[in-house]
PDB file of N, CA and C in Angstrom:
ATOM      1  N   MET E   1      12.783 -15.210   1.089  1.00 59.00           N
ATOM      2  CA  MET E   1      13.389 -15.293   2.382  1.00 59.00           C
ATOM      3  C   MET E   1      13.991 -13.932   2.727  1.00 59.00           C
ATOM      4  N   ILE E   2      13.848 -13.587   3.959  1.00 65.00           N
ATOM      5  CA  ILE E   2      14.451 -12.353   4.459  1.00 65.00           C
ATOM      6  C   ILE E   2      15.534 -12.757   5.447  1.00 65.00           C
ATOM      7  N   THR E   3      16.744 -12.277   5.224  1.00 69.00           N
ATOM      8  CA  THR E   3      17.844 -12.599   6.120  1.00 69.00           C
ATOM      9  C   THR E   3      18.769 -11.393   6.239  1.00 69.00           C
ATOM     10  N   ARG E   4      19.501 -11.354   7.326  1.00 74.00           N
ATOM     11  CA  ARG E   4      20.451 -10.282   7.616  1.00 74.00           C
ATOM     12  C   ARG E   4      19.765  -8.923   7.714  1.00 74.00           C
ATOM     13  N   THR E   5      18.535  -8.919   8.151  1.00 77.00           N
ATOM     14  CA  THR E   5      17.791  -7.680   8.353  1.00 77.00           C
ATOM     15  C   THR E   5      17.960  -7.255   9.807  1.00 77.00           C
ATOM     16  N   PRO E   6      18.479  -6.059  10.068  1.00 81.00           N
ATOM     17  CA  PRO E   6      18.675  -5.639  11.455  1.00 81.00           C
ATOM     18  C   PRO E   6      17.338  -5.507  12.186  1.00 81.00           C
ATOM     19  N   MET E   7      17.209  -6.196  13.320  1.00 79.00           N
ATOM     20  CA  MET E   7      15.997  -6.170  14.124  1.00 79.00           C
ATOM     21  C   MET E   7      16.302  -5.596  15.504  1.00 79.00           C
ATOM     22  N   ILE E   8      15.348  -4.872  16.043  1.00 80.00           N
ATOM     23  CA  ILE E   8      15.453  -4.332  17.396  1.00 80.00           C
ATOM     24  C   ILE E   8      14.203  -4.731  18.159  1.00 80.00           C
ATOM     25  N   GLU E   9      14.288  -4.722  19.481  1.00 77.00           N
ATOM     26  CA  GLU E   9      13.143  -5.128  20.281  1.00 77.00           C
ATOM     27  C   GLU E   9      12.621  -4.034  21.189  1.00 77.00           C
ATOM     28  N   ASN E  10      13.467  -3.105  21.611  1.00 79.00           N
ATOM     29  CA  ASN E  10      13.091  -2.158  22.662  1.00 79.00           C
ATOM     30  C   ASN E  10      12.817  -0.742  22.172  1.00 79.00           C
ATOM     31  N   HIS E  11      12.580  -0.574  20.893  1.00 83.00           N
ATOM     32  CA  HIS E  11      12.347   0.776  20.364  1.00 83.00           C
ATOM     33  C   HIS E  11      11.619   0.659  19.040  1.00 83.00           C
ATOM     34  N   ASP E  12      11.035   1.757  18.593  1.00 86.00           N
ATOM     35  CA  ASP E  12      10.399   1.790  17.276  1.00 86.00           C
ATOM     36  C   ASP E  12      11.453   1.700  16.175  1.00 86.00           C
ATOM     37  N   ASP E  13      11.004   1.436  14.962  1.00 88.00           N
ATOM     38  CA  ASP E  13      11.907   1.401  13.808  1.00 88.00           C
ATOM     39  C   ASP E  13      12.691   2.709  13.722  1.00 88.00           C
ATOM     40  N   PHE E  14      13.905   2.627  13.175  1.00 90.00           N
ATOM     41  CA  PHE E  14      14.665   3.847  12.913  1.00 90.00           C
ATOM     42  C   PHE E  14      15.572   3.634  11.715  1.00 90.00           C
ATOM     43  N   VAL E  15      16.038   4.741  11.159  1.00 91.00           N
ATOM     44  CA  VAL E  15      16.880   4.738   9.960  1.00 91.00           C
ATOM     45  C   VAL E  15      18.273   5.217  10.349  1.00 91.00           C
ATOM     46  N   VAL E  16      19.292   4.608   9.757  1.00 91.00           N
ATOM     47  CA  VAL E  16      20.673   5.022   9.965  1.00 91.00           C
ATOM     48  C   VAL E  16      21.310   5.342   8.614  1.00 91.00           C
ATOM     49  N   VAL E  17      22.383   6.095   8.646  1.00 92.00           N
ATOM     50  CA  VAL E  17      23.169   6.351   7.436  1.00 92.00           C
ATOM     51  C   VAL E  17      24.357   5.411   7.467  1.00 92.00           C
ATOM     52  N   GLN E  18      24.502   4.626   6.421  1.00 89.00           N
ATOM     53  CA  GLN E  18      25.627   3.700   6.324  1.00 89.00           C
ATOM     54  C   GLN E  18      26.681   4.313   5.411  1.00 89.00           C
ATOM     55  N   ARG E  19      27.925   4.256   5.875  1.00 91.00           N
ATOM     56  CA  ARG E  19      29.045   4.809   5.111  1.00 91.00           C
ATOM     57  C   ARG E  19      30.100   3.721   4.938  1.00 91.00           C
ATOM     58  N   PRO E  20      30.083   3.022   3.822  1.00 90.00           N
ATOM     59  CA  PRO E  20      31.008   1.897   3.620  1.00 90.00           C
ATOM     60  C   PRO E  20      32.373   2.313   3.071  1.00 90.00           C
ATOM     61  N   TYR E  21      32.903   3.421   3.563  1.00 94.00           N
ATOM     62  CA  TYR E  21      34.172   3.939   3.045  1.00 94.00           C
ATOM     63  C   TYR E  21      35.305   2.921   3.190  1.00 94.00           C
ATOM     64  N   MET E  22      35.344   2.208   4.318  1.00 93.00           N
ATOM     65  CA  MET E  22      36.458   1.274   4.554  1.00 93.00           C
ATOM     66  C   MET E  22      36.460   0.102   3.575  1.00 93.00           C
ATOM     67  N   TYR E  23      35.361  -0.074   2.856  1.00 92.00           N
ATOM     68  CA  TYR E  23      35.283  -1.143   1.858  1.00 92.00           C
ATOM     69  C   TYR E  23      35.492  -0.611   0.432  1.00 92.00           C
ATOM     70  N   GLY E  24      35.883   0.655   0.324  1.00 95.00           N
ATOM     71  CA  GLY E  24      36.178   1.229  -0.980  1.00 95.00           C
ATOM     72  C   GLY E  24      35.009   1.899  -1.674  1.00 95.00           C
ATOM     73  N   TYR E  25      33.852   1.954  -1.013  1.00 95.00           N
ATOM     74  CA  TYR E  25      32.678   2.600  -1.602  1.00 95.00           C
ATOM     75  C   TYR E  25      32.574   4.023  -1.073  1.00 95.00           C
ATOM     76  N   MET E  26      32.704   4.997  -1.942  1.00 96.00           N
ATOM     77  CA  MET E  26      32.654   6.404  -1.535  1.00 96.00           C
ATOM     78  C   MET E  26      31.220   6.922  -1.674  1.00 96.00           C
ATOM     79  N   THR E  27      30.338   6.376  -0.868  1.00 96.00           N
ATOM     80  CA  THR E  27      28.921   6.717  -0.945  1.00 96.00           C
ATOM     81  C   THR E  27      28.291   6.591   0.442  1.00 96.00           C
ATOM     82  N   GLU E  28      27.074   7.009   0.562  1.00 96.00           N
ATOM     83  CA  GLU E  28      26.284   6.842   1.778  1.00 96.00           C
ATOM     84  C   GLU E  28      24.904   6.359   1.369  1.00 96.00           C
ATOM     85  N   TYR E  29      24.303   5.526   2.186  1.00 93.00           N
ATOM     86  CA  TYR E  29      22.948   5.100   1.895  1.00 93.00           C
ATOM     87  C   TYR E  29      22.204   4.802   3.195  1.00 93.00           C
ATOM     88  N   ALA E  30      20.886   4.805   3.105  1.00 92.00           N
ATOM     89  CA  ALA E  30      20.046   4.594   4.282  1.00 92.00           C
ATOM     90  C   ALA E  30      19.903   3.111   4.581  1.00 92.00           C
ATOM     91  N   GLY E  31      19.843   2.795   5.855  1.00 88.00           N
ATOM     92  CA  GLY E  31      19.580   1.437   6.311  1.00 88.00           C
ATOM     93  C   GLY E  31      18.516   1.486   7.389  1.00 88.00           C
ATOM     94  N   TRP E  32      17.625   0.530   7.406  1.00 88.00           N
ATOM     95  CA  TRP E  32      16.512   0.529   8.350  1.00 88.00           C
ATOM     96  C   TRP E  32      16.692  -0.564   9.387  1.00 88.00           C
ATOM     97  N   PHE E  33      16.425  -0.225  10.641  1.00 86.00           N
ATOM     98  CA  PHE E  33      16.333  -1.195  11.726  1.00 86.00           C
ATOM     99  C   PHE E  33      14.854  -1.340  12.033  1.00 86.00           C
ATOM    100  N   HIS E  34      14.362  -2.573  12.008  1.00 82.00           N
ATOM    101  CA  HIS E  34      12.938  -2.830  12.188  1.00 82.00           C
ATOM    102  C   HIS E  34      12.663  -3.379  13.575  1.00 82.00           C
ATOM    103  N   GLN E  35      11.532  -2.971  14.133  1.00 81.00           N
ATOM    104  CA  GLN E  35      11.097  -3.547  15.396  1.00 81.00           C
ATOM    105  C   GLN E  35      10.657  -4.974  15.100  1.00 81.00           C
ATOM    106  N   SER E  36      11.299  -5.944  15.721  1.00 75.00           N
ATOM    107  CA  SER E  36      11.101  -7.336  15.318  1.00 75.00           C
ATOM    108  C   SER E  36       9.665  -7.845  15.430  1.00 75.00           C
ATOM    109  N   PRO E  37       8.923  -7.624  16.522  1.00 74.00           N
ATOM    110  CA  PRO E  37       7.557  -8.181  16.551  1.00 74.00           C
ATOM    111  C   PRO E  37       6.661  -7.625  15.443  1.00 74.00           C
ATOM    112  N   ALA E  38       6.703  -6.325  15.233  1.00 71.00           N
ATOM    113  CA  ALA E  38       5.851  -5.712  14.201  1.00 71.00           C
ATOM    114  C   ALA E  38       6.258  -6.193  12.812  1.00 71.00           C
ATOM    115  N   PHE E  39       7.537  -6.226  12.535  1.00 71.00           N
ATOM    116  CA  PHE E  39       8.031  -6.644  11.223  1.00 71.00           C
ATOM    117  C   PHE E  39       7.661  -8.091  10.940  1.00 71.00           C
ATOM    118  N   TRP E  40       7.895  -8.985  11.894  1.00 70.00           N
ATOM    119  CA  TRP E  40       7.626 -10.400  11.654  1.00 70.00           C
ATOM    120  C   TRP E  40       6.150 -10.684  11.458  1.00 70.00           C
ATOM    121  N   TRP E  41       5.279 -10.004  12.204  1.00 72.00           N
ATOM    122  CA  TRP E  41       3.849 -10.274  12.034  1.00 72.00           C
ATOM    123  C   TRP E  41       3.361  -9.805  10.668  1.00 72.00           C
ATOM    124  N   ILE E  42       3.868  -8.699  10.181  1.00 71.00           N
ATOM    125  CA  ILE E  42       3.498  -8.251   8.833  1.00 71.00           C
ATOM    126  C   ILE E  42       3.965  -9.277   7.807  1.00 71.00           C
ATOM    127  N   PHE E  43       5.201  -9.756   7.950  1.00 67.00           N
ATOM    128  CA  PHE E  43       5.739 -10.760   7.039  1.00 67.00           C
ATOM    129  C   PHE E  43       4.934 -12.055   7.106  1.00 67.00           C
ATOM    130  N   VAL E  44       4.657 -12.514   8.321  1.00 69.00           N
ATOM    131  CA  VAL E  44       3.939 -13.773   8.503  1.00 69.00           C
ATOM    132  C   VAL E  44       2.540 -13.689   7.906  1.00 69.00           C
ATOM    133  N   LEU E  45       1.818 -12.617   8.167  1.00 72.00           N
ATOM    134  CA  LEU E  45       0.465 -12.473   7.641  1.00 72.00           C
ATOM    135  C   LEU E  45       0.455 -12.347   6.119  1.00 72.00           C
ATOM    136  N   ALA E  46       1.416 -11.615   5.579  1.00 69.00           N
ATOM    137  CA  ALA E  46       1.461 -11.410   4.129  1.00 69.00           C
ATOM    138  C   ALA E  46       1.823 -12.693   3.389  1.00 69.00           C
ATOM    139  N   ARG E  47       2.677 -13.507   3.967  1.00 67.00           N
ATOM    140  CA  ARG E  47       3.158 -14.703   3.280  1.00 67.00           C
ATOM    141  C   ARG E  47       2.421 -15.980   3.690  1.00 67.00           C
ATOM    142  N   GLY E  48       1.646 -15.922   4.757  1.00 64.00           N
ATOM    143  CA  GLY E  48       0.898 -17.092   5.182  1.00 64.00           C
ATOM    144  C   GLY E  48       1.718 -18.154   5.880  1.00 64.00           C
ATOM    145  N   PHE E  49       2.861 -17.783   6.452  1.00 59.00           N
ATOM    146  CA  PHE E  49       3.701 -18.730   7.171  1.00 59.00           C
ATOM    147  C   PHE E  49       3.454 -18.602   8.666  1.00 59.00           C
ATOM    148  N   SER E  50       3.774 -19.644   9.406  1.00 56.00           N
ATOM    149  CA  SER E  50       3.749 -19.523  10.862  1.00 56.00           C
ATOM    150  C   SER E  50       5.039 -18.834  11.292  1.00 56.00           C
ATOM    151  N   ALA E  51       4.998 -18.163  12.407  1.00 52.00           N
ATOM    152  CA  ALA E  51       6.173 -17.420  12.871  1.00 52.00           C
ATOM    153  C   ALA E  51       7.356 -18.348  13.118  1.00 52.00           C
ATOM    154  N   SER E  52       7.114 -19.558  13.608  1.00 54.00           N
ATOM    155  CA  SER E  52       8.228 -20.453  13.906  1.00 54.00           C
ATOM    156  C   SER E  52       8.928 -20.943  12.635  1.00 54.00           C
ATOM    157  N   SER E  53       8.195 -21.147  11.555  1.00 53.00           N
ATOM    158  CA  SER E  53       8.836 -21.639  10.335  1.00 53.00           C
ATOM    159  C   SER E  53       9.456 -20.522   9.507  1.00 53.00           C
ATOM    160  N   ALA E  54       9.179 -19.269   9.847  1.00 54.00           N
ATOM    161  CA  ALA E  54       9.702 -18.146   9.076  1.00 54.00           C
ATOM    162  C   ALA E  54      10.889 -17.481   9.756  1.00 54.00           C
ATOM    163  N   SER E  55      11.325 -17.987  10.901  1.00 59.00           N
ATOM    164  CA  SER E  55      12.371 -17.328  11.675  1.00 59.00           C
ATOM    165  C   SER E  55      13.724 -18.002  11.485  1.00 59.00           C
ATOM    166  N   PHE E  56      14.739 -17.173  11.262  1.00 64.00           N
ATOM    167  CA  PHE E  56      16.118 -17.634  11.194  1.00 64.00           C
ATOM    168  C   PHE E  56      16.956 -16.698  12.038  1.00 64.00           C
ATOM    169  N   LEU E  57      17.924 -17.228  12.725  1.00 66.00           N
ATOM    170  CA  LEU E  57      18.803 -16.404  13.548  1.00 66.00           C
ATOM    171  C   LEU E  57      20.186 -16.381  12.919  1.00 66.00           C
ATOM    172  N   VAL E  58      20.659 -15.187  12.621  1.00 68.00           N
ATOM    173  CA  VAL E  58      22.036 -14.995  12.187  1.00 68.00           C
ATOM    174  C   VAL E  58      22.708 -14.259  13.336  1.00 68.00           C
ATOM    175  N   ALA E  59      23.622 -14.908  14.001  1.00 65.00           N
ATOM    176  CA  ALA E  59      24.197 -14.370  15.235  1.00 65.00           C
ATOM    177  C   ALA E  59      25.273 -13.330  14.951  1.00 65.00           C
ATOM    178  N   GLU E  60      24.845 -12.161  14.601  1.00 69.00           N
ATOM    179  CA  GLU E  60      25.766 -11.039  14.470  1.00 69.00           C
ATOM    180  C   GLU E  60      25.044  -9.795  14.954  1.00 69.00           C
ATOM    181  N   GLU E  61      25.809  -8.846  15.446  1.00 73.00           N
ATOM    182  CA  GLU E  61      25.226  -7.613  15.957  1.00 73.00           C
ATOM    183  C   GLU E  61      25.748  -6.438  15.147  1.00 73.00           C
ATOM    184  N   GLN E  62      24.930  -5.425  15.044  1.00 75.00           N
ATOM    185  CA  GLN E  62      25.316  -4.188  14.370  1.00 75.00           C
ATOM    186  C   GLN E  62      25.650  -3.148  15.431  1.00 75.00           C
ATOM    187  N   TYR E  63      26.750  -2.447  15.278  1.00 78.00           N
ATOM    188  CA  TYR E  63      27.098  -1.365  16.190  1.00 78.00           C
ATOM    189  C   TYR E  63      26.618  -0.065  15.573  1.00 78.00           C
ATOM    190  N   VAL E  64      25.730   0.639  16.288  1.00 82.00           N
ATOM    191  CA  VAL E  64      25.197   1.910  15.814  1.00 82.00           C
ATOM    192  C   VAL E  64      25.370   2.922  16.944  1.00 82.00           C
ATOM    193  N   PRO E  65      26.339   3.840  16.840  1.00 83.00           N
ATOM    194  CA  PRO E  65      26.529   4.843  17.889  1.00 83.00           C
ATOM    195  C   PRO E  65      25.274   5.675  18.095  1.00 83.00           C
ATOM    196  N   ASN E  66      24.913   5.923  19.336  1.00 84.00           N
ATOM    197  CA  ASN E  66      23.757   6.774  19.694  1.00 84.00           C
ATOM    198  C   ASN E  66      22.437   6.242  19.153  1.00 84.00           C
ATOM    199  N   ALA E  67      22.316   4.947  18.985  1.00 81.00           N
ATOM    200  CA  ALA E  67      21.072   4.365  18.463  1.00 81.00           C
ATOM    201  C   ALA E  67      19.933   4.526  19.482  1.00 81.00           C
ATOM    202  N   PRO E  68      18.715   4.770  19.015  1.00 81.00           N
ATOM    203  CA  PRO E  68      17.583   4.818  19.941  1.00 81.00           C
ATOM    204  C   PRO E  68      17.410   3.484  20.648  1.00 81.00           C
ATOM    205  N   GLY E  69      17.120   3.534  21.932  1.00 68.00           N
ATOM    206  CA  GLY E  69      16.875   2.309  22.680  1.00 68.00           C
ATOM    207  C   GLY E  69      18.133   1.553  23.078  1.00 68.00           C
ATOM    208  N   ALA E  70      19.308   2.091  22.807  1.00 62.00           N
ATOM    209  CA  ALA E  70      20.537   1.399  23.165  1.00 62.00           C
ATOM    210  C   ALA E  70      20.630   1.263  24.674  1.00 62.00           C
ATOM    211  N   GLY E  71      20.976   0.087  25.121  1.00 52.00           N
ATOM    212  CA  GLY E  71      21.117  -0.163  26.548  1.00 52.00           C
ATOM    213  C   GLY E  71      19.806  -0.447  27.251  1.00 52.00           C
ATOM    214  N   CYS E  72      18.716  -0.644  26.514  1.00 46.00           N
ATOM    215  CA  CYS E  72      17.426  -0.938  27.146  1.00 46.00           C
ATOM    216  C   CYS E  72      17.369  -2.377  27.577  1.00 46.00           C
TER     217      CYS E  72
END
């Protein structure tokens, strides 16, 4: 199962730098935002599931300053 994966609809995939300093982690790491239609079709075809049975909605949003496609 794939869950809590950041998805976008109005732009190509992009990478962000995550800095979890406020949680006590003094590190940085890459995080990927995936274009939802392309990502889901790859997942669906690879796993043999229908798109409706493979979809889950977790109602939370990620704030990414200056993200590509913001406000589209």
